[in-house]
Amino acid sequence: MSTNTVTNQNLFQRIRKLRERLGPNLRDRVVATLYRQAEEITSQVVQKNAAQRDLDTFIDNIVTSKILGLPLMLLMFSGVLWLTITGANYPSALLSKLLFGFEARLTAAFHSLNAPAWLHGMVVLGMYRTLAWVVSVMLPPMAIFFPLFTFFEDLGYLPRVAFNLDRFFKKAGAHGKQVLTMCMGFGCNAAGVISCRIIESPRERLVAILTNNFVPCNGRFPTLFAMAAILTGTLFGASHHLPATLFVTGIVISGIGITLIVSWLLSKTLLKGVPSSFTLELPPYRLPKIGTLLVRSVLDRTIFVLLRAVIVALPAGLFTWIFANQHLNGVSLLDLAAGGLQGFGRLLGLDGYIILAFILGLPANEIVLPILIMSYLSQGAMLELESITVLKELLLNNGWTWLTALNMSLFSLLHFPCATTLLTIGKETRNVKWTLLAAAIPTGVAIVVCFLVTQIAHLFNLV
Amino acid sequence: MGMTRKASGIYAFLEELRTSSQDYQAIVALAGNPNTGKSTVFNGLTGLNQHTGNWPGKTVVLAKGFYRHQGKQLALVDLPGTYSLLAQSVEEQVARDFICFGEPDAVVVVTDATCLERNLNLALQIMEITSQVIMCLNLLDEAKRKQIQIDREKLQTLLGIPVIPTIARNQDGLDDLKTAINRMVFGGESAHPRTVRYDHDLEAALTELVAELEASFQTRVNPRWLALRLLDSDYPLVKKIISYLNHNRRHTLKSTPQGVKL
């Protein structure tokens, strides 16, 4: 063998040594140099009409600027939430008045037909009431939130969001496009999980899939809105829109924070690796056509999600009612199960009924709150739940404090994904282990966070 | 090359191209960003004489076509549209593998004149791999409408490669493009692409590694690009490059085929 022949091993060693000398992020340096060159050449050969150049660039310089980018984003997001909370109040009250008014008529009809009490209970108190709740609580915020969200989507703002958040995700060892999958998650986590296909590297796709659940989906937003109203109500005497908005914004931001932390932990442990660079095209801004926007957001999203919720709510309402009205030694099955979970619930600043509602709500997050209300109602006096104020009274009567509302929000934000999402994760990963982890990781996080919050609150005698 | 290479990926594709019924004297690859009118250029050049084929093992569809110009028969391969050759997507891998390991006789980069800067990024990356590059400056009509003016001659000087203006939609400039390709492939007219200079540390490392590679290997791919990727890429690409290098050892040196394994 000739002495100056490079063997593979020599070459490998040389490369390793040079790589060590050059330090990390070499690829970034290379890409930055290429971009600089491209910019330099362009500036020498391209001439644009000054006026034409460019409203887009001007706007982009502001909305993706290092200083203003994030605050502007937060401002717009809380603006959307504020409009949703404020705007949804009135139609929500109207709808529930209408639907619960119809419940009285249904009851009357059942009585006049001499229908047996169990049938009335199952159909009216079980199925219809859950349905009425789902519709009146979910429809108004969705009908406002989705068109607004679609507006920003069609405007071309979402890629800018990904651009703004890229550095954080990179630090967490995740892919910048994960932000886009999270945006989809706001609508529905199952859709969010499917959208993770846009991430090419399998490692980063898994990180995105496993953490998508930390973005509150549409099924959980109504719960968050209700909790916001109750929380601000118990703290300030009456429900205010501004603190409620800030509360929901805060919850969403903590969801993003948890996403980053969990992504970081995953990329340091189970899914080791470095983030890959990618090219994100910032499309030109386009003013959306209001007509198509409304049709698409209302038909494709609002009605779709609502129908799904209704389909799940009917059997769930029926099941819960039976569960609450089947007695064993004079105690209903529901109370029995909730009693068993009481101790655990208390540790997390919740109670047995809330934990049970989350478990029974596995098919869809939309029905967690209705199930909870029904379980509270089944043990005491019947209430006409016409508004949030009545809901607040019901919850306070069941021993709720602001801490319960806060923990309920956190648990809702962080707990296991719904059955649809889990099935989707199973299909996308084709792996039982990752699917189970997708349920276990969030649940673990939810338990730890709620436990800590509760213990801290008790430690400082805040409750 | 006289070596038996595994008939997978690029080599299977080239084998299929070779054994196709059509004769050709050179292979030209067509690269470019998405939405630059690359397919229009491809259709304009090959007319109906084209087929689509799968990149073996990947779910990327490649079109290949043939055309005759000035008595020469050429095969044209339409690579997937990409913004870069550096990231991880399957499309980018396929495009990159074809340009470097497929060793086409020339690469045409189709660029969108309305957003040249973004397109230059890909062009610069291709120019690092091979000097046989021609730029097709397309969509000039749209650029004109948007009042964007491009100094083509200056661009050509700065880049060091032929820059051919086209409006592929109207077949404008495609004949010039064909002629430029023939001049480069058959006329022995080689381009001298501008070299992208990196920071001082990286340049020092590159010089060192390139010298080492040049001592032992003779490659059609620019050793500078190989060295750069050996330093900044992930393991699969490093492995691919080393295996490519091993097939291109200088004959004067005796290699050690046994005992050295990756």
XYZ file of C-alpha atoms in Angstrom:
725
model
C 0.000 0.000 0.000
C 1.396 3.307 -1.016
C 2.005 5.696 1.837
C 0.071 8.614 0.509
C -3.054 6.646 -0.214
C -5.981 7.929 1.745
C -7.837 5.080 3.318
C -11.419 5.450 4.360
C -10.444 5.351 7.990
C -7.849 8.087 7.566
C -10.348 10.168 5.711
C -13.011 9.660 8.317
C -10.644 10.653 11.072
C -9.537 13.732 9.209
C -13.120 14.767 8.602
C -13.998 14.248 12.248
C -11.069 16.361 13.362
C -11.898 19.169 10.968
C -15.526 19.075 12.021
C -14.519 19.408 15.656
C -12.298 22.340 14.808
C -15.030 24.083 12.868
C -17.622 23.742 15.604
C -21.365 23.252 15.339
C -23.821 25.106 13.078
C -21.505 24.821 10.095
C -24.460 24.241 7.797
C -26.002 27.513 8.984
C -22.801 29.370 8.190
C -22.734 27.822 4.733
C -26.369 28.714 4.046
C -25.869 32.260 5.344
C -22.891 32.746 3.016
C -24.876 31.476 0.022
C -27.731 33.856 0.807
C -25.362 36.767 1.197
C -23.811 36.045 -2.181
C -27.199 35.750 -3.832
C -28.209 39.071 -2.311
C -24.971 40.735 -3.362
C -25.276 39.582 -6.974
C -28.943 40.527 -7.149
C -28.276 44.022 -5.883
C -25.811 44.508 -8.738
C -27.938 43.256 -11.604
C -31.603 43.759 -10.705
C -33.411 47.059 -10.851
C -36.925 47.366 -9.579
C -39.381 50.171 -9.825
C -39.042 51.858 -6.467
C -42.768 52.360 -5.935
C -43.527 48.787 -6.754
C -40.950 47.657 -4.270
C -42.666 46.744 -2.110
C -45.481 47.073 0.269
C -44.922 43.386 0.990
C -41.305 43.866 1.961
C -42.249 46.812 4.138
C -44.909 44.835 5.984
C -42.625 41.829 6.266
C -39.888 43.923 7.780
C -42.298 44.859 10.540
C -44.179 41.624 11.193
C -41.061 39.459 11.042
C -38.751 41.877 12.781
C -36.841 40.540 15.755
C -38.239 43.133 18.140
C -41.773 43.715 16.926
C -42.524 40.311 15.407
C -43.478 38.461 18.555
C -45.430 41.227 20.331
C -47.403 41.909 17.143
C -48.196 38.234 16.855
C -49.412 38.071 20.444
C -51.437 41.205 19.963
C -53.173 39.819 16.886
C -53.800 36.503 18.557
C -55.322 38.010 21.677
C -57.300 40.327 19.409
C -58.846 37.293 17.748
C -59.558 35.711 21.135
C -61.060 38.941 22.486
C -63.386 39.235 19.515
C -64.345 35.607 19.983
C -65.044 35.894 23.711
C -66.877 39.184 23.459
C -68.769 38.291 20.348
C -69.782 34.808 21.410
C -71.463 35.873 24.625
C -74.730 37.157 23.293
C -75.513 34.503 20.659
C -74.448 31.858 23.156
C -76.988 33.023 25.712
C -79.631 33.314 23.022
C -78.974 29.837 21.692
C -79.068 28.197 25.088
C -82.297 30.019 25.986
C -83.772 28.735 22.746
C -82.524 25.187 23.107
C -83.332 24.816 26.778
C -86.713 26.381 26.181
C -87.298 23.636 23.701
C -86.214 21.125 26.331
C -89.143 22.197 28.518
C -91.475 21.605 25.592
C -89.939 18.206 24.951
C -90.457 17.295 28.578
C -94.062 18.427 28.384
C -94.546 16.339 25.264
C -93.074 13.283 26.944
C -95.411 13.783 29.923
C -98.481 14.211 27.790
C -97.634 10.962 26.012
C -97.224 9.250 29.367
C -93.727 8.194 28.440
C -91.852 6.311 31.157
C -89.462 8.361 33.254
C -86.386 6.419 32.110
C -87.123 7.141 28.477
C -87.558 10.848 29.206
C -84.344 10.762 31.201
C -82.337 9.047 28.516
C -83.609 11.044 25.573
C -84.209 14.474 27.030
C -81.969 14.756 30.072
C -79.225 12.594 28.604
C -79.004 13.076 24.883
C -80.866 16.301 24.208
C -79.366 18.259 27.059
C -75.798 17.309 26.134
C -76.552 18.206 22.559
C -77.984 21.555 23.552
C -74.897 22.266 25.597
C -72.498 21.342 22.883
C -74.297 23.458 20.317
C -74.865 26.534 22.452
C -71.387 26.534 23.981
C -69.440 25.609 20.862
C -71.201 27.087 17.887
C -70.876 30.837 18.586
C -67.158 30.917 19.421
C -66.399 28.632 16.487
C -68.455 30.710 14.096
C -66.347 33.721 15.085
C -62.943 32.145 15.669
C -62.737 30.100 12.484
C -63.475 32.869 9.973
C -60.971 35.113 11.767
C -58.368 32.377 11.774
C -59.024 31.562 8.121
C -58.641 35.259 7.366
C -55.087 35.305 8.727
C -54.377 32.014 6.976
C -55.545 33.303 3.587
C -53.795 36.600 4.133
C -50.504 34.686 4.137
C -49.647 35.484 7.748
C -49.095 31.923 9.014
C -45.736 31.352 7.264
C -44.591 34.578 8.945
C -45.569 33.103 12.283
C -43.449 30.063 11.486
C -40.630 32.418 10.536
C -40.902 34.324 13.838
C -40.939 31.207 15.979
C -38.334 29.262 14.019
C -35.421 30.205 16.266
C -37.231 28.932 19.371
C -38.063 25.642 17.740
C -34.563 25.280 16.452
C -33.242 25.729 19.972
C -35.644 23.031 21.101
C -34.237 20.683 18.471
C -37.469 20.787 16.488
C -38.378 21.794 12.950
C -39.568 25.320 12.168
C -42.476 23.982 10.161
C -43.805 22.484 13.393
C -45.389 25.890 13.959
C -47.565 25.377 10.883
C -48.722 21.986 12.143
C -49.560 23.646 15.462
C -51.649 26.243 13.646
C -53.606 23.370 12.128
C -53.904 21.932 15.629
C -55.890 24.992 16.717
C -58.636 23.697 14.466
C -58.284 20.032 15.249
C -55.371 18.043 16.602
C -56.101 15.119 14.283
C -55.757 17.492 11.334
C -52.636 18.908 12.985
C -51.112 15.439 13.227
C -51.835 14.733 9.568
C -50.309 18.064 8.573
C -47.035 16.937 10.187
C -46.400 15.222 6.850
C -44.994 18.548 5.643
C -41.967 17.868 7.858
C -39.642 15.623 5.903
C -37.252 14.411 8.552
C -38.843 11.472 10.412
C -37.327 12.492 13.730
C -38.700 16.009 13.662
C -42.031 14.803 12.337
C -42.366 12.527 15.364
C -41.512 15.393 17.716
C -44.235 17.467 16.048
C -46.769 14.639 16.207
C -46.114 13.859 19.857
C -46.472 17.496 20.932
C -49.300 18.668 18.693
C -51.773 17.995 21.480
C -50.389 20.900 23.543
C -52.170 23.274 21.214
C -55.771 23.588 22.381
C -58.038 22.390 19.610
C -61.432 23.753 18.834
C -63.031 21.160 21.097
C -61.147 22.531 24.064
C -61.452 26.258 23.361
C -65.053 26.437 24.626
C -63.919 24.830 27.882
C -61.117 27.376 28.133
C -63.505 30.247 27.393
C -65.940 29.014 30.055
C -63.130 28.574 32.576
C -61.845 32.058 31.758
C -65.270 33.517 32.492
C -65.564 31.599 35.752
C -62.052 32.378 36.866
C -62.350 36.098 36.271
C -65.849 35.941 37.720
C -64.689 34.427 41.006
C -61.712 36.758 41.219
C -63.337 40.037 40.187
C -66.956 39.414 41.098
C -68.160 39.672 37.530
C -66.843 38.260 34.300
C -64.763 40.700 32.291
C -63.762 40.197 28.711
C -60.288 41.636 28.908
C -58.900 39.513 31.769
C -60.678 36.510 30.284
C -58.916 37.156 26.978
C -55.586 37.521 28.715
C -56.205 34.306 30.610
C -56.913 32.286 27.447
C -53.906 33.880 25.713
C -51.791 32.904 28.719
C -53.039 29.329 28.586
C -52.208 29.100 24.872
C -48.749 30.570 25.468
C -48.090 28.031 28.223
C -49.164 25.350 25.748
C -46.546 26.635 23.307
C -43.992 26.805 26.115
C -44.719 23.203 27.101
C -44.452 22.218 23.424
C -40.969 23.714 23.288
C -39.881 22.106 26.553
C -41.209 18.660 25.632
C -39.734 18.946 22.102
C -36.406 19.839 23.645
C -36.559 16.911 26.089
C -37.547 14.541 23.289
C -34.717 15.664 21.050
C -32.300 15.141 23.923
C -33.585 11.685 24.868
C -35.887 9.492 22.779
C -35.495 11.357 19.503
C -31.897 12.526 19.496
C -30.694 14.667 16.648
C -30.172 18.144 15.325
C -32.810 20.224 13.552
C -32.570 20.296 9.780
C -32.624 23.565 7.902
C -35.409 24.254 5.458
C -36.608 26.816 3.007
C -39.830 28.544 3.853
C -41.379 30.566 1.107
C -43.055 33.705 2.380
C -45.861 34.075 -0.141
C -47.065 37.543 -1.130
C -49.882 38.922 1.005
C -53.286 38.516 -0.551
C -56.431 40.129 0.681
C -58.825 37.182 1.122
C -62.154 37.121 -0.670
C -64.670 37.477 2.136
C -67.316 35.341 0.446
C -65.169 32.264 -0.102
C -63.599 32.790 3.278
C -66.950 32.636 5.041
C -68.171 29.670 3.048
C -64.964 27.745 3.604
C -64.550 28.492 7.284
C -68.213 27.928 8.090
C -68.807 24.848 5.967
C -65.419 23.140 6.057
C -64.583 23.893 9.629
C -67.429 25.104 11.810
C -70.125 22.759 10.552
C -67.684 19.873 10.187
C -66.413 20.160 13.740
C -69.881 20.771 15.134
C -71.323 17.722 13.398
C -68.530 15.585 14.718
C -69.174 16.910 18.210
C -72.895 16.242 17.917
C -72.325 12.698 16.683
C -70.098 11.978 19.665
C -72.217 13.940 22.124
C -75.422 11.976 21.568
C -74.162 8.518 22.624
C -71.916 10.059 25.261
C -74.861 11.940 26.749
C -76.903 8.765 26.771
C -74.105 6.775 28.332
C -73.424 9.357 31.018
C -77.090 9.599 31.916
C -77.353 5.813 32.340
C -74.107 5.831 34.261
C -75.473 8.516 36.563
C -78.830 6.812 37.071
C -77.837 3.198 37.563
C -77.544 2.592 41.259
C -75.527 0.092 43.155
C -76.440 -0.126 46.843
C -78.130 3.241 46.590
C -75.120 4.992 45.054
C -75.030 5.794 41.346
C -72.268 4.242 39.285
C -71.101 7.737 38.407
C -70.746 8.737 42.040
C -69.031 5.478 42.766
C -66.448 5.971 40.040
C -65.995 9.636 40.902
C -65.574 8.693 44.558
C -62.782 6.323 43.606
C -61.028 9.101 41.677
C -61.659 11.768 44.323
C -58.344 11.411 46.144
C -56.335 11.557 42.944
C -58.381 14.498 41.693
C -57.815 16.418 44.923
C -54.057 16.060 44.553
C -54.303 17.853 41.211
C -56.613 20.552 42.556
C -59.552 18.943 40.770
C -62.112 16.429 41.938
C -63.231 12.908 41.049
C -66.019 14.105 38.748
C -63.647 16.225 36.689
C -61.180 13.369 36.225
C -64.061 11.078 35.318
C -65.379 13.630 32.803
C -61.977 13.756 31.132
C -61.861 9.950 30.958
C -65.412 9.673 29.622
C -64.612 12.525 27.250
C -61.921 10.506 25.506
C -63.987 10.239 22.292
C -64.022 14.032 21.908
C -62.879 16.944 24.029
C -66.059 18.840 23.239
C -68.104 16.690 25.608
C -65.912 16.923 28.689
C -67.686 19.981 30.070
C -71.208 18.741 29.255
C -70.452 15.415 30.937
C -69.148 17.225 33.986
C -72.199 19.444 34.192
C -74.465 16.473 33.853
C -72.689 14.601 36.610
C -72.975 17.586 38.946
C -76.605 18.061 38.027
C -77.557 14.435 38.451
C -76.826 14.485 42.129
C -78.631 17.664 43.104
C -81.322 20.036 42.047
C -82.001 20.494 38.365
C -80.819 23.764 36.962
C -81.624 25.520 33.779
C -78.182 26.347 32.498
C -79.008 29.473 30.639
C -75.790 31.316 30.984
C -72.295 31.259 32.256
C -73.489 32.858 35.515
C -75.642 29.842 36.260
C -72.798 27.558 35.337
C -70.589 29.464 37.722
C -73.075 28.993 40.548
C -73.349 25.299 39.812
C -69.620 24.865 39.908
C -69.185 26.972 43.049
C -71.877 24.865 44.730
C -69.759 21.858 43.917
C -66.791 23.212 45.756
C -64.975 24.967 42.938
C -62.516 27.779 43.488
C -60.434 29.818 41.066
C -57.772 27.161 41.504
C -60.144 24.453 40.264
C -60.925 26.521 37.174
C -57.235 27.121 36.544
C -56.360 23.443 36.937
C -59.292 22.424 34.774
C -57.932 24.705 32.047
C -54.410 23.365 32.432
C -55.542 19.753 32.502
C -57.712 20.359 29.444
C -54.750 21.955 27.669
C -52.253 19.273 28.553
C -54.037 15.920 28.962
C -54.168 12.957 26.548
C -55.426 13.628 23.003
C -58.927 12.562 22.010
C -59.575 9.146 20.500
C -59.720 10.506 16.938
C -56.312 12.105 17.315
C -54.843 8.962 18.869
C -56.181 6.854 15.982
C -54.681 9.341 13.545
C -51.334 9.176 15.324
C -51.517 5.375 15.122
C -52.141 5.599 11.393
C -49.421 8.174 10.773
C -46.677 6.545 12.837
C -47.767 2.929 12.265
C -46.249 2.248 15.635
C -47.982 1.267 18.869
C -45.162 2.571 21.035
C -45.328 6.124 19.697
C -49.110 6.124 19.862
C -49.043 5.089 23.508
C -46.374 7.690 24.203
C -48.540 10.298 22.494
C -51.114 9.611 25.204
C -48.698 9.046 28.083
C -46.447 12.099 27.655
C -49.243 14.721 27.733
C -51.041 12.961 30.581
C -47.826 12.866 32.577
C -47.202 16.543 31.902
C -50.795 17.419 32.845
C -50.531 15.544 36.143
C -47.178 17.085 37.063
C -48.200 20.650 36.165
C -51.580 20.531 37.956
C -49.998 18.909 40.993
C -47.303 21.580 41.214
C -49.743 24.450 40.708
C -52.026 23.073 43.415
C -49.260 22.468 45.909
C -47.783 25.918 45.337
C -51.175 27.547 45.737
C -51.744 25.662 48.995
C -48.249 26.424 50.226
C -48.837 30.150 49.916
C -52.394 29.896 51.213
C -53.778 31.352 48.031
C -57.021 29.397 48.196
C -16.361 3.189 -15.086
C -15.817 -0.535 -15.097
C -17.141 -0.912 -11.602
C -20.185 -2.777 -10.583
C -22.342 -0.451 -8.643
C -25.447 -1.423 -6.859
C -28.307 -0.953 -9.264
C -30.255 1.324 -7.004
C -31.429 4.918 -7.063
C -29.501 6.991 -9.497
C -27.635 4.142 -11.153
C -30.792 2.193 -11.860
C -32.274 5.330 -13.369
C -29.229 5.928 -15.564
C -29.198 2.269 -16.577
C -32.810 2.547 -17.625
C -31.974 5.674 -19.597
C -29.067 3.933 -21.309
C -31.076 0.893 -22.298
C -33.984 2.920 -23.605
C -34.652 2.625 -27.315
C -33.463 6.177 -27.959
C -29.872 6.965 -28.732
C -28.391 10.085 -27.283
C -24.990 11.678 -27.135
C -25.323 13.648 -23.913
C -27.459 13.909 -20.801
C -28.657 17.317 -19.693
C -30.344 17.887 -16.342
C -32.989 20.546 -15.852
C -33.059 22.042 -12.351
C -34.858 24.996 -10.803
C -37.132 26.307 -8.078
C -40.797 25.321 -8.141
C -42.976 27.649 -10.247
C -40.239 28.924 -12.498
C -41.735 27.464 -15.650
C -39.277 24.578 -15.590
C -41.837 22.167 -17.005
C -42.668 24.633 -19.757
C -38.998 24.743 -20.699
C -38.880 20.952 -20.599
C -41.928 20.612 -22.821
C -40.680 23.333 -25.118
C -37.378 21.549 -25.627
C -38.555 17.965 -25.958
C -41.992 18.403 -27.460
C -43.867 15.130 -27.291
C -40.773 13.003 -27.116
C -40.834 12.392 -23.361
C -41.646 9.804 -20.733
C -42.096 9.939 -17.024
C -40.247 7.488 -14.888
C -39.975 6.759 -11.223
C -36.849 7.424 -9.272
C -36.300 3.868 -8.063
C -36.938 3.495 -4.381
C -38.374 6.964 -3.954
C -41.770 8.364 -4.643
C -40.477 11.084 -6.902
C -41.522 11.180 -10.506
C -38.909 12.247 -13.013
C -39.629 13.143 -16.591
C -37.079 12.399 -19.248
C -37.229 13.466 -22.855
C -35.130 13.659 -26.005
C -34.469 16.307 -28.633
C -32.205 16.891 -31.591
C -30.326 20.119 -32.212
C -27.658 20.880 -34.814
C -27.324 17.201 -35.579
C -26.845 16.127 -31.987
C -29.248 13.967 -30.031
C -29.651 14.862 -26.358
C -31.447 13.340 -23.391
C -33.059 15.790 -20.981
C -33.963 14.889 -17.387
C -36.446 17.104 -15.567
C -35.395 17.157 -11.903
C -37.892 17.895 -9.124
C -38.349 21.612 -8.407
C -36.397 22.593 -5.274
C -35.306 25.755 -3.504
C -32.036 24.263 -2.376
C -29.938 21.117 -2.494
C -29.038 21.249 1.167
C -32.136 20.310 3.087
C -33.648 16.958 3.754
C -36.615 16.538 1.467
C -36.722 13.584 -0.897
C -37.019 15.937 -3.882
C -33.865 17.775 -2.914
C -31.986 14.539 -2.366
C -32.992 13.234 -5.769
C -32.026 16.479 -7.496
C -28.720 16.638 -5.630
C -27.863 12.985 -6.271
C -28.563 13.333 -9.959
C -26.500 16.479 -10.377
C -23.479 15.190 -8.489
C -23.421 11.409 -8.796
C -25.334 11.169 -12.081
C -22.649 13.295 -13.702
C -24.827 14.869 -16.384
C -22.980 16.553 -19.247
C -24.624 19.859 -18.420
C -27.116 21.287 -15.949
C -29.613 23.948 -16.946
C -30.917 26.011 -14.024
C -34.249 27.549 -14.824
C -34.773 30.764 -12.844
C -37.692 33.097 -12.310
C -36.635 36.590 -13.373
C -39.220 38.154 -11.036
C -37.478 36.819 -7.948
C -33.918 36.221 -8.999
C -32.408 36.420 -5.534
C -34.229 33.379 -4.220
C -33.428 31.462 -7.414
C -29.752 32.368 -7.266
C -29.431 30.424 -4.054
C -30.037 27.164 -5.928
C -27.957 28.257 -8.915
C -24.955 28.995 -6.678
C -25.278 25.591 -5.059
C -25.321 23.835 -8.423
C -22.344 25.888 -9.598
C -20.432 24.533 -6.610
C -20.960 20.964 -7.807
C -20.132 21.324 -11.487
C -18.842 23.936 -13.858
C -21.103 22.682 -16.648
C -23.975 25.012 -15.753
C -26.185 27.186 -17.919
C -28.736 29.598 -16.514
C -32.061 29.935 -18.252
C -33.492 33.282 -17.170
C -37.185 32.620 -17.633
C -40.435 34.550 -17.172
C -38.874 37.704 -18.578
C -42.309 38.856 -19.754
C -43.621 38.798 -16.197
C -40.541 40.612 -14.969
C -41.142 43.283 -17.574
C -44.743 43.644 -16.474
C -43.587 44.056 -12.890
C -41.046 46.635 -14.042
C -38.081 44.555 -12.989
C -34.969 45.009 -15.089
C -32.106 42.566 -15.118
C -28.651 43.311 -16.492
C -28.127 39.944 -18.167
C -24.578 40.573 -19.292
C -23.448 41.670 -15.892
C -25.152 38.652 -14.358
C -23.326 36.420 -16.827
C -20.013 38.006 -15.903
C -20.650 37.818 -12.179
C -21.726 34.195 -12.297
C -19.209 33.052 -14.892
C -21.748 30.884 -16.695
C -23.879 31.480 -19.812
C -27.163 33.220 -19.008
C -29.855 32.733 -21.650
C -32.989 34.909 -21.486
C -36.215 33.058 -22.324
C -39.967 33.329 -22.333
C -40.594 29.586 -22.475
C -44.353 30.054 -22.783
C -43.832 31.588 -26.230
C -40.835 29.410 -27.142
C -38.756 32.598 -27.030
C -35.074 31.958 -26.505
C -35.296 28.158 -26.413
C -33.229 27.829 -29.596
C -30.530 29.980 -28.027
C -30.663 27.724 -24.981
C -30.195 24.602 -27.139
C -27.270 26.206 -28.923
C -25.664 27.196 -25.627
C -26.050 23.620 -24.368
C -24.421 22.220 -27.524
C -21.567 24.680 -27.301
C -20.895 23.619 -23.726
C -21.326 19.870 -24.228
C -19.854 19.349 -27.692
C -17.951 22.571 -28.395
C -15.661 22.180 -25.414
C -16.601 25.627 -24.241
C -16.381 25.390 -20.486
C -17.708 27.868 -18.010
C -15.804 29.224 -15.048
C -18.402 29.625 -12.351
C -17.806 32.073 -9.577
C -16.589 30.343 -6.431
C -18.544 30.995 -3.286
C -16.098 32.038 -0.589
C -16.802 31.052 2.991
C -15.417 32.328 6.263
C -11.741 32.062 7.033
C -11.833 28.931 9.228
C -13.955 27.023 6.788
C -11.798 28.031 3.829
C -8.698 26.826 5.672
C -10.328 23.477 6.409
C -11.517 23.221 2.809
C -8.068 23.853 1.369
C -6.657 21.138 3.566
C -9.311 18.578 2.713
C -9.441 19.384 -1.007
C -5.678 18.839 -1.288
C -6.084 15.485 0.346
C -8.962 14.463 -1.905
C -7.174 15.599 -5.055
C -4.121 13.545 -4.138
C -6.063 10.326 -4.112
C -9.145 10.773 -6.216
C -10.035 12.125 -9.597
C -13.639 13.152 -9.826
C -15.846 14.954 -12.261
C -17.625 16.510 -9.327
C -15.825 19.530 -7.943
C -13.660 18.303 -5.025
C -14.382 21.551 -3.220
C -18.074 20.690 -3.108
C -17.294 17.141 -1.962
C -15.089 18.492 0.811
C -17.700 21.021 1.845
C -20.366 18.348 2.130
C -18.032 15.981 3.951
C -17.736 18.708 6.559
C -21.301 19.913 6.926
C -23.540 16.972 6.020
C -25.235 14.178 7.831
C -23.920 10.631 7.858
C -25.898 9.186 4.901
C -24.509 11.796 2.501
C -20.972 11.473 3.869
C -21.221 7.726 3.274
C -22.505 8.276 -0.257
C -19.645 10.667 -1.033
C -16.991 8.336 0.328
C -18.386 5.469 -1.681
C -18.383 7.737 -4.751
C -14.778 8.683 -4.029
C -13.782 5.051 -3.724
C -15.004 4.480 -7.253
C -12.883 7.344 -8.494
C -9.478 6.538 -7.067
C -6.495 7.631 -9.106
C -5.181 4.644 -11.028
C -1.559 5.268 -10.146
C -2.244 4.467 -6.545
C -3.059 1.066 -5.256
C -6.135 1.145 -3.166
C -6.936 -1.328 -0.477
C -10.231 -2.810 -1.455
C -10.148 -5.313 1.372
C -9.919 -4.525 5.012
C -11.305 -1.050 4.724
C -14.936 -0.919 5.441
C -17.307 1.853 6.200
